[in-house]
Amino acid sequence: MGIRVGIDTGGTFTDLVAVDEQSGEWYVAKVPSIPTRPVEALAAALEQAQFDPADVSFIVVGTTIGINAVLTRTGARVIYLTTKGFEDVPHIQRINRKNHYDFVWRKPEPFALRRDCIGVDERIDAEGEVVRSIDPEALRELLPEHGGEDVAVAVCFLFSYLNPASELAARDALAEIDPGLPVSLSHEIAPIWREYERGTAAILDAYLKPTVNRYVEGVTEAFGAQGAGSNWSLLKSNGGHALAGEARHRPGHVLLSGIAGGAIGGAFYARERDAARGIVLDMGGTSCDVCLIVDGDPLFSSEYEIEFGLPMAVPTVSTKTIGAGGGSIGWIDPGGFLQVGPQSAGADPGPACYGRGGEAPTLTDANVVLGRLNPEYFLGGNLALDPEASRAALRRLTGTLGGDEVQVASSMIRIANENMANAVRIVTVEEGVDPRDHALIAMGGAGPTHAAEIAEAIGMERVIVPLHPGLTSAFGALAAEVRVDEVKSVSLKSTTVSPEALDALFAETEETATTHFNAQGSSDEEPAIARFIAMRYEGQNYEQEIPVLDGAITAELLAEVLERYHQLHHEFYGYRLDALPVELVRLTVTATAAGDGVLPALSLDVRGRTAAEQPRGTRTAEVHFEGGFQPTPVVARAELIGAEPRQGPMIVESMDTTIVVPPGWVVESDAVGILELRRSGGSESSEAAAGVVAAAS
Amino acid sequence: MGHWEPIVTQVWDTVITPCDCCGQVVARQLWVVDVEGEEHRFCSERCEELYRTHVIPQRGEGAVA
Amino acid sequence: MATTDVTAQPSGEIDPVLLGIINNNFVNICREMGITMTRTAFSPIFNEGLDFSCVLFDKHLNMIGQAEFCPAQLAASLFIVRWTVEELGIDSFEPGDVVLHNDPYRGGAHIPEHSVIRPVFYAGELWGFVANVGHLAEIGGKAVGSFAADATEVFQEGLRIPPIKIVSRDENNMDLWRLIMANHRTPRNTWGDLNAQIGSLRVAERSLIGLLDRYGAEFVQQAAFELMDYSERWMRAEISAIPNGSYEFTDHMEDDGVVDRAVRFHVTVTIDDDRMIVDWTGSDPQVRGPINATYGVTSGAVYNAVFHVTDSSIPKNSGAYRPIYIIAPPGTVVNVVYPGPSVGGNTETHPKLVDMVTGALAPVMREKVAAAEGASACNFLFGGIHPKTGDYYANYHLEGCGWGAKDYDDGNDCTIVVNGNCRNTPVEIFETRYPLETVEYSLIQDSGGAGRHRGGLGTRRIMRIGPGAEVTASALFDRTKGDFRAWGLEGGGPGGYGAIRVKRNGDTEFRTFPEVYGTVSASKFTNIVLEEGDEVMLDAPGGGGFGDPQERDRDAVGRDVVDGIVSREAARELYGWKGE
């Protein structure tokens, strides 16, 4: 028992959320991020926090170290060893194009130079049989000169996901030839078929090894120097966390550490409020992440792409990112249409109203002009906004668009909301679900400001606003559990598979999962195991994941699982094909902590915010909604605790965000301060009428 | 002045008439009009205009039909 | 009902923000259609290959939305929906109907492409249509895998379906389904793929109705009219910016698969103020072999080229197409008439036609165009009985080719042809399904056309027929011989040759198919039986270069040499390289 800490490093700020597991006291801290010296920001956050580091029991860190190294191309030199004849797979890629009518686009550069892609004489066939075994001595000759630089080796042999023998032999050989040379084996990073995707996962893992290792060493030292001990974890792309000493061996699995926290935090709140189906909307300064929550957990995907054509095929919290944030800039395209984003003013110079020299109109400026943001109370009162600067920025567009600053502001909000609504629609269509029976979980500094109107555009009726929405990612890191997703590609058919063989495969995978689980956590406890089979009709190329109940795999259990697949297919797509064989292509075993990871009770009150940062009382302000400005009560968030539900319109202020409750919505707080907004059913605004009104005014 | 002429098909007709000028399929009716002494069957009046304003001037310069 | 070119008189009163939102919704509806198809279709050509298109029409038969899946059908679908509805009569459509056809003479790009069209009714009245076009991998005909490379008439290419109601009021017309499946070699895939296409129409219908619920049927139609006018104005502005004049270009196909004679294509692109006329007069009469282009292909190629050299933000709807006139004389290689064959026209002729239009405009739009791409999908079709399972299999395999260089950058290596957007099949998936072992899959050194900017490289793939297997194969390539490689611009060199060669079990060398099997063409043949141990080598053509290779940045040449992209000999000879 002690103080459990979650830290999230964002592009602009590094956030810390901590809770004393004994006293139930919560702490927060926020420091500017330093992209070139990431370790410093972590140390600074720990220093700013108002607890004694010696009381820390555990720290989970969500970091962008991996993704930043990839985006800025500052990782290691990778030597790629692969089956002879296939050295060019990372360069050939998948041959499709990002855009249809675009001569300009260039295929992504692989993270291994062509001269460093080396063919090794070995071959395994489609059944996992060794056709030609590897000659370890040959590697000595094949390995190119490498010295005095960050170097790492990535190994990907064909069909290694069926038979890893060649890859394992390669690692042994390399350990002798050059001990200390980091080696990543594709079957350990991503044991799936599709050699380009698996090979790239191995390359990225190798690419990040030196960077992540240095980071882990630096952070361990920094925490130690502060007296916070050495018990800390990295958040993984799949939303679980792993002890840093363990995670450093698989940096490919922490690539998206920085976005997982938000999904975990959002899922936590979905469960808190009994919203089994939710959509997380995490809107920050530059971008908005959308993530689907299914049965209280974020959706996972193995098809994440860093950029078009550059996949990272490890289980990742499935988020869609679009360029819509508080700093998104309004501009006019060559056809005369108003667009918003993806360009952003960032934090520097930031929105015009920040007064740091920004001249372009941003969403924050639009919100200020519409009266939704209080210029005297922004970021806990720590930043005074200049509404005149916002108006001036918006006037840069009125010349072309016509109308005044208010109309442009209103249009910008509308367009940005529609972009985010479309992102939500696409995410739900991809999973074949209907967004209208989902709750929208509004996070990030800007999410709660836009959420209700986005929900309305989609037809959703319920919005949940977590405590401290701007800190939900750090909270997610704190709330994260150890989680291992062990994946195994198989090639089985419903008509020929034997339940015993399937049972054996699952047992094997379970064992591996448990071993990793224990290594990544700090205990020897038995994890909770969940099993899934990805399957599809013979001939299709896309799978559905079907859960498999506990217990030995019998013929009956298998039949039930298959029936569930037929049903699901029919639900999504309107037809089932009972007579067709079903291919079983992937087993997944997920190991998570068996206990319920109980946290102390949440609280709106936290140590780390001064009294001056608390929102001030109740007042009335002119706020713009469809149809014009109207007098709107402005209330401090804490005031809603214990009160009756309140009708919109209303502005709710809190330390790190402003919650907009439009007309036709009702807002209610629970006992700790979590807000829910609900459509009150009285709103009959016809969008078409609004359109005519907007055009006529 | 041109006129629309409906295309009458038998059940065994499995092909469609193309426009004299642009080559597009004409499904239901042809725009029949006299141009410079020759009867043409176009897909629409738009094509007649194309024929008059572009094809004839261009072909007059010896392009091969 | 005269339904072509309806231009309503829009009020211009709709708030532009709302207009943008409605346009996004149109595109989103089509995207949702496509995502559904990807998730549910059976043929890899659908889900890995993404060879399909999705479109949205109003009741005046204007296309008001399309989504970015495969460009090849994007123009064909423009005409298919219009002509089908005109032919059947708009009053013959009832809620829940689905019309199916694959007729190349009725707007299709080629016979494997099947279109499904569904009317969308709202409050009892017809509002519009949703449609998609998808490539079925097996459709009967004389060759496995729907590519009869030496077909001389449409009857040999596969089962030709004129517009028929495959679904009436949401009930399958089972007699029609049974007739169709009886004539395809892999009927289960046909059943799965067509159901995927039809299922996605229902998804789109729901979304469209949702949109009409939100904004009102009248309003959305009004918005569609305004969006089309908007696109038209913008396109006219782009065309006006090109200098007036007539610009010609000629290119060839090396043979037609039946007769060993080069085939000539000719185009004259005329810019006449704000309209563009693309006239293919001067192209050869249609040929015996199946490389003829249909009207759908030729028009699609023109629009594709125009979109490449104009602003990509122009909403793609009927309005954008209005200022572009296409003349494709019937009975020529650019507008084949019944019963001429056309299956290869969509993959081999189509990209050449696109390149010809941009090539014609190159002198006046040099910073917006590119040199020629390899322009061959390297179609390799094969099938047989799998020795391990006893099941019949058939596959349509294709390759990426090198793309042409630009004034400002090299061309991309091995990328799908300009009228497609397919992905390659991973070796691991390939070998799991088919009894062929891949020996090599690599970039071909020196296959990128030399230039200040280099053309992209093609790939070489070698496959060996596995134990106990007998594989019947067909192929449709081009640019394997003669003087017809991917051309360069402004002194750039031609791209490398494509090739398809075979090394029989026991032989030591790869040789051409005419040499070994006596086929008429080295690049186009059907139904050659390959046996265990035989090896096939597929080389994809490279892209053309741009500018004088002697002017290429010396560091770039150095890197190309170190990375093995360009050989030392070529570097010295063509690029004037002086390094080691």
Coordinates of C-alpha atoms in Angstrom, one line a residue, chain A residues 88-96 105 107-110 196 200 308-310, chain C residues 414 424 441:
Chain A
D88 CA 12.8 -6.7 -50.8
V89 CA 9.6 -7.3 -49.0
P90 CA 10.0 -4.2 -46.8
H91 CA 10.5 -2.1 -49.9
I92 CA 7.9 -3.7 -52.1
Q93 CA 5.2 -3.4 -49.4
R94 CA 1.6 -4.0 -50.4
I95 CA 1.6 -2.1 -53.8
N96 CA -1.6 -0.1 -53.1
W105 CA 2.6 10.6 -52.9
K107 CA 5.7 5.1 -50.6
P108 CA 6.8 5.2 -47.0
E109 CA 10.6 4.6 -46.5
P110 CA 11.1 1.3 -44.7
Y196 CA 5.4 -7.7 -44.8
T200 CA 7.8 -4.6 -40.3
F308 CA -0.4 4.7 -45.0
G309 CA 1.5 1.5 -45.9
L310 CA 3.4 1.3 -42.6
Chain C
C414 CA 6.1 -1.6 -57.8
N424 CA -0.6 -7.9 -53.5
Y441 CA 10.0 -11.8 -55.0

